[in-house]
Amino acid sequence: MNAKLMQVSESYVRQVIHDFNAHGFEALDPKCGGGRPATTDEATRDRITQIARCCLCDLGWPFSAWSLSKLVEVLRLNGIADISRETLRVILKAGGVSWQSTKTWKSSNDPEFVAKMSRVLDLYDNPYEDGRVICVDEFGPLNLLPRAGRGWFAAGRPKRLRATFHRTQGVRHMFGALDLRSGQLYYRIRDRKRWMEFLSFLKSLRARWPGEQVYLICDNYSVRKRAEVQAWCARQRRRFGVPADVFVVAEPHRVRVPRAAVLRAERDRPPQPRRAGRCDR
C-alpha cells in the first residue's frame, strides 16, 4: 500500500523502515546536497574578499575599481580560483563586501576640537540630572520649488514649466533644537538666520525650562560667536552658577548621537501635546 501510494518499490519502503528503526528521524533526512560541492574552500574565499578590498593602484593595475568580470579574470590568470561572476558575487556578499561609492572626509582645524568632542560625547552618554542637553542647529534656505506633473495635452505640445523661477515670497530658515532627554524636536521658522534670530531662539529655549540648566551643543557657525550672543550666555552661566552653559563644537557632523541615547529617549519620552512642536512665525 505504501509503495503504491508513494510510487516507489517495496524494497525501498522496507529499507526506509529499517533505517528509521536503526537511526530514528535522521534516516529521513535527504542523502544528497543541494547542488554540486563548492569548488573553493574557506581560505580561498577569504583571500578573494581581501583582494577585492585592495587598492588597484597598489597592485599595479591601471584601474580605479574592480568589476566582477575583471576580478574573475585576475583570479583565473593567477591560479587563485576559476569561478563565475555569480559565484564571485555570492562570495563577496557572504564576506561583507559590497559595491559602494568613495566618500571624502576632512578633519577640523580647531586646536581644541578633541577636548570639545570628548566633552560633548560625555554629555551624550552621561547627561546631568539637573539639566537638559539640547542639540541646536539651523537648516535652510527653504523655498518652494515648482514640480513637473502630468496631464492631458495635445500630442507633441506638453505643458512647459520654466527651469528657473523668481522667489517672490523670499526664502525661509529653520532653527531646530533636539532634547536628548525626551527626544522632542523644537523648531522656529524665520525669514533670516542672523544672530538676532538665533538669540531669540535661545531665549525661547531658556524660557521653556525655567529653573533648569540648559547645556547647548552647537557648531561653529559665525552667528554663535557674536559678542551679543556670548554675553547673553555668560549672564546665564552666572545666573545658574555653572562653568559652561553653551558648548561650541567644530565640525559637529563628525560627532554622532549614540544610538543607545536615541533609543533611550524614545523609550522614556512622555506624551507630548500636539502643539509642542508647532511652528510659530
Coordinates of C-alpha atoms in Angstrom, one line a residue:
M1 CA 0.0 0.0 0.0
N2 CA 2.7 2.5 1.0
A3 CA 4.8 1.6 -2.1
K4 CA 1.9 2.2 -4.4
L5 CA 0.9 5.5 -2.6
M6 CA 4.5 6.9 -2.9
Q7 CA 5.1 5.3 -6.3
V8 CA 8.3 3.5 -5.2
S9 CA 9.3 -0.1 -5.0
E10 CA 8.5 -2.3 -2.0
S11 CA 12.3 -2.9 -1.4
Y12 CA 12.8 0.9 -0.9
V13 CA 10.0 1.1 1.6
R14 CA 11.4 -1.8 3.6
Q15 CA 14.9 -0.1 3.5
V16 CA 13.4 3.2 4.8
I17 CA 11.6 1.3 7.7
H18 CA 14.8 -0.5 8.7
D19 CA 16.8 2.8 8.6
F20 CA 14.2 4.5 10.7
N21 CA 14.2 1.8 13.3
A22 CA 18.0 1.9 13.4
H23 CA 18.7 5.7 13.3
G24 CA 15.4 7.4 14.0
F25 CA 14.3 10.6 12.3
E26 CA 17.9 11.2 10.9
A27 CA 17.1 8.4 8.4
L28 CA 14.5 10.7 6.8
D29 CA 17.0 13.4 6.0
P30 CA 17.9 13.7 2.3
K31 CA 21.1 11.9 1.4
C32 CA 22.1 14.4 -1.4
G33 CA 23.1 18.0 -1.1
G34 CA 21.5 20.9 -3.0
G35 CA 23.8 21.3 -6.0
R36 CA 27.4 20.3 -6.6
P37 CA 30.1 20.7 -3.9
A38 CA 31.8 24.1 -3.6
T39 CA 34.9 24.5 -5.7
T40 CA 36.5 26.9 -3.3
D41 CA 37.4 26.4 0.4
E42 CA 37.1 29.0 3.2
A43 CA 40.7 30.1 2.9
T44 CA 40.3 30.9 -0.8
R45 CA 37.1 32.8 -0.2
D46 CA 38.8 34.9 2.5
R47 CA 41.6 35.6 0.1
I48 CA 39.2 36.7 -2.7
T49 CA 37.5 39.2 -0.3
Q50 CA 40.9 40.6 0.7
I51 CA 41.8 41.1 -3.0
A52 CA 38.5 42.8 -3.7
R53 CA 39.2 45.3 -0.9
C54 CA 42.7 46.1 -2.1
C55 CA 43.5 49.3 -3.9
L56 CA 44.2 48.5 -7.6
C57 CA 47.0 51.1 -7.8
D58 CA 48.9 49.3 -5.0
L59 CA 48.7 46.1 -7.0
G60 CA 50.0 47.7 -10.2
W61 CA 46.7 47.5 -12.2
P62 CA 45.7 50.5 -14.3
F63 CA 42.1 50.6 -13.0
S64 CA 40.3 52.6 -10.4
A65 CA 37.9 49.9 -9.2
W66 CA 37.3 46.2 -9.6
S67 CA 34.5 44.9 -11.8
L68 CA 33.2 41.4 -11.4
S69 CA 34.4 40.4 -14.8
K70 CA 37.9 41.9 -14.3
L71 CA 38.2 40.3 -10.8
V72 CA 37.2 36.9 -12.2
E73 CA 39.8 37.2 -14.9
V74 CA 42.6 38.1 -12.4
L75 CA 41.7 35.3 -10.1
R76 CA 41.8 32.8 -13.1
L77 CA 45.1 34.1 -14.5
N78 CA 46.8 34.0 -11.1
G79 CA 45.5 30.5 -10.4
I80 CA 43.6 31.5 -7.3
A81 CA 40.1 30.4 -8.3
D82 CA 38.3 29.5 -11.5
I83 CA 34.8 30.8 -10.7
S84 CA 31.9 32.6 -12.4
R85 CA 30.8 36.1 -11.9
E86 CA 27.7 35.0 -10.0
T87 CA 29.8 32.8 -7.7
L88 CA 32.1 35.7 -7.1
R89 CA 29.1 37.9 -6.3
V90 CA 27.9 35.4 -3.7
I91 CA 31.4 35.1 -2.1
L92 CA 31.7 38.9 -1.8
K93 CA 28.2 39.2 -0.3
A94 CA 28.9 36.5 2.3
G95 CA 32.2 38.2 3.1
G96 CA 30.6 41.5 3.8
V97 CA 32.0 43.3 0.7
S98 CA 29.6 45.4 -1.3
W99 CA 29.8 48.0 -4.1
Q100 CA 29.9 51.4 -2.6
S101 CA 30.8 55.0 -3.6
T102 CA 34.0 56.5 -2.3
K103 CA 33.4 59.1 0.3
T104 CA 35.6 62.0 1.4
W105 CA 36.4 63.3 4.9
K106 CA 38.2 66.2 6.5
S107 CA 39.4 67.0 9.9
S108 CA 38.8 70.1 11.9
N109 CA 41.4 72.8 12.2
D110 CA 40.2 73.7 15.7
P111 CA 43.1 73.1 18.2
E112 CA 40.5 72.4 20.9
F113 CA 38.4 70.0 18.8
V114 CA 39.4 66.8 20.7
A115 CA 38.6 68.3 24.1
K116 CA 35.3 69.7 22.9
M117 CA 34.4 66.4 21.2
S118 CA 35.2 64.5 24.4
R119 CA 33.1 66.9 26.4
V120 CA 30.1 66.6 24.0
L121 CA 30.3 62.8 23.9
D122 CA 30.4 62.7 27.7
L123 CA 27.2 64.8 27.8
Y124 CA 25.6 62.3 25.3
D125 CA 26.5 59.3 27.4
N126 CA 26.3 60.8 30.9
P127 CA 23.8 63.7 30.9
Y128 CA 23.4 65.8 34.1
E129 CA 20.4 65.0 36.2
D130 CA 19.8 68.7 37.0
G131 CA 19.8 69.9 33.4
R132 CA 19.0 69.2 29.8
V133 CA 21.3 68.5 26.8
I134 CA 20.0 70.3 23.7
C135 CA 21.5 70.0 20.2
V136 CA 20.9 73.2 18.3
D137 CA 21.3 73.7 14.5
E138 CA 19.8 75.5 11.6
F139 CA 18.5 74.4 8.2
G140 CA 17.9 76.5 5.1
P141 CA 17.3 78.3 3.0
L142 CA 13.9 76.7 2.4
N143 CA 11.9 77.6 -0.7
L144 CA 9.0 76.4 -2.7
L145 CA 10.2 74.6 -5.8
P146 CA 7.9 74.0 -8.8
R147 CA 7.5 70.3 -9.6
A148 CA 6.6 69.0 -13.0
G149 CA 3.4 66.9 -13.1
R150 CA 1.4 65.1 -15.7
G151 CA -1.8 65.9 -17.6
W152 CA -3.6 65.6 -20.9
F153 CA -2.2 67.8 -23.6
A154 CA -2.1 67.9 -27.4
A155 CA 0.3 65.4 -29.0
G156 CA 3.8 66.9 -29.2
R157 CA 2.8 70.0 -27.2
P158 CA 3.3 69.3 -23.5
K159 CA 2.9 72.0 -20.8
R160 CA 6.1 73.9 -20.3
L161 CA 7.5 74.9 -16.9
R162 CA 10.4 77.3 -16.5
A163 CA 13.5 75.8 -15.1
T164 CA 14.3 79.0 -13.2
F165 CA 11.8 81.0 -11.3
H166 CA 11.5 84.1 -9.1
R167 CA 11.1 83.6 -5.4
T168 CA 8.5 86.3 -4.9
Q169 CA 7.9 85.4 -1.3
G170 CA 11.6 85.0 -0.4
V171 CA 13.1 82.0 1.4
R172 CA 12.8 80.7 5.0
H173 CA 15.2 79.3 7.5
M174 CA 14.5 76.9 10.3
F175 CA 16.1 76.8 13.7
G176 CA 15.9 73.4 15.4
A177 CA 16.7 72.0 18.8
L178 CA 16.6 68.3 19.9
D179 CA 16.1 67.5 23.5
L180 CA 18.1 64.3 24.2
R181 CA 16.1 63.5 27.3
S182 CA 12.7 63.4 25.8
G183 CA 13.5 63.1 22.1
Q184 CA 11.3 66.1 21.3
L185 CA 12.2 68.4 18.5
Y186 CA 11.5 72.2 18.8
Y187 CA 11.8 74.5 15.9
R188 CA 11.1 78.0 14.6
I189 CA 10.8 79.3 11.1
R190 CA 12.3 82.7 10.4
D191 CA 12.9 84.8 7.3
R192 CA 16.6 85.1 8.1
K193 CA 19.2 83.4 10.3
R194 CA 21.2 86.2 11.8
W195 CA 22.4 86.4 15.3
M196 CA 19.2 88.2 16.4
E197 CA 17.0 85.3 15.3
F198 CA 19.4 82.8 16.8
L199 CA 19.5 84.7 20.1
S200 CA 15.7 84.9 20.1
F201 CA 15.5 81.1 19.6
L202 CA 17.9 80.6 22.5
K203 CA 15.8 82.7 24.7
S204 CA 12.7 80.7 23.8
L205 CA 14.6 77.5 24.8
R206 CA 15.7 79.1 28.1
A207 CA 12.0 80.1 28.8
R208 CA 10.8 76.5 28.1
W209 CA 12.7 75.0 31.0
P210 CA 12.8 77.7 33.8
G211 CA 15.0 76.8 36.7
E212 CA 16.9 74.1 34.8
Q213 CA 20.4 74.2 33.5
V214 CA 20.4 74.0 29.7
Y215 CA 23.5 72.6 28.0
L216 CA 23.5 73.6 24.3
I217 CA 25.6 71.8 21.8
C218 CA 26.2 73.9 18.7
D219 CA 28.6 74.0 15.8
N220 CA 31.0 76.9 14.9
Y221 CA 28.5 78.9 12.9
S222 CA 29.6 82.6 13.0
V223 CA 26.4 83.9 14.5
R224 CA 27.1 81.9 17.6
K225 CA 30.3 83.8 18.2
R226 CA 28.7 87.2 18.2
A227 CA 29.5 89.3 21.2
E228 CA 25.8 89.8 22.0
V229 CA 25.2 86.0 22.0
Q230 CA 28.3 85.3 24.1
A231 CA 27.3 88.0 26.6
W232 CA 23.8 86.5 27.0
C233 CA 25.3 83.1 27.5
A234 CA 27.7 84.5 30.1
R235 CA 24.8 86.0 32.0
Q236 CA 23.1 82.7 32.0
R237 CA 26.2 81.0 33.3
R238 CA 26.5 83.4 36.2
R239 CA 22.8 83.1 36.9
F240 CA 22.9 79.3 37.3
G241 CA 26.4 79.1 38.6
V242 CA 27.7 76.5 36.1
P243 CA 31.1 76.5 34.4
A244 CA 29.6 76.4 30.9
D245 CA 26.0 76.8 29.6
V246 CA 26.9 76.7 25.9
F247 CA 29.3 74.4 24.2
V248 CA 30.6 75.3 20.7
V249 CA 31.9 72.3 18.7
A250 CA 33.7 72.5 15.4
E251 CA 32.6 70.1 12.6
P252 CA 29.6 68.8 14.5
H253 CA 28.7 66.3 11.7
R254 CA 31.6 64.2 12.9
V255 CA 30.1 63.9 16.4
R256 CA 27.2 61.4 16.2
V257 CA 24.5 60.9 18.7
P258 CA 24.9 57.3 20.1
R259 CA 22.0 55.0 19.0
A260 CA 21.6 54.0 22.7
A261 CA 20.8 57.6 23.6
V262 CA 18.3 57.9 20.9
L263 CA 16.5 54.6 21.8
R264 CA 16.6 55.6 25.5
A265 CA 15.0 59.0 24.7
E266 CA 12.3 57.3 22.6
R267 CA 11.5 54.9 25.4
D268 CA 11.4 57.4 28.2
R269 CA 9.7 60.2 26.2
P270 CA 6.5 61.3 27.9
P271 CA 3.3 62.0 25.9
Q272 CA 3.6 65.5 24.4
P273 CA 0.7 67.8 23.5
R274 CA 0.1 68.3 19.8
R275 CA 1.2 72.0 19.9
A276 CA 4.6 71.2 21.4
G277 CA 6.4 71.2 18.0
R278 CA 4.2 73.8 16.3
C279 CA 5.7 76.4 14.0
D280 CA 5.0 80.0 15.1
R281 CA 6.2 82.9 12.9

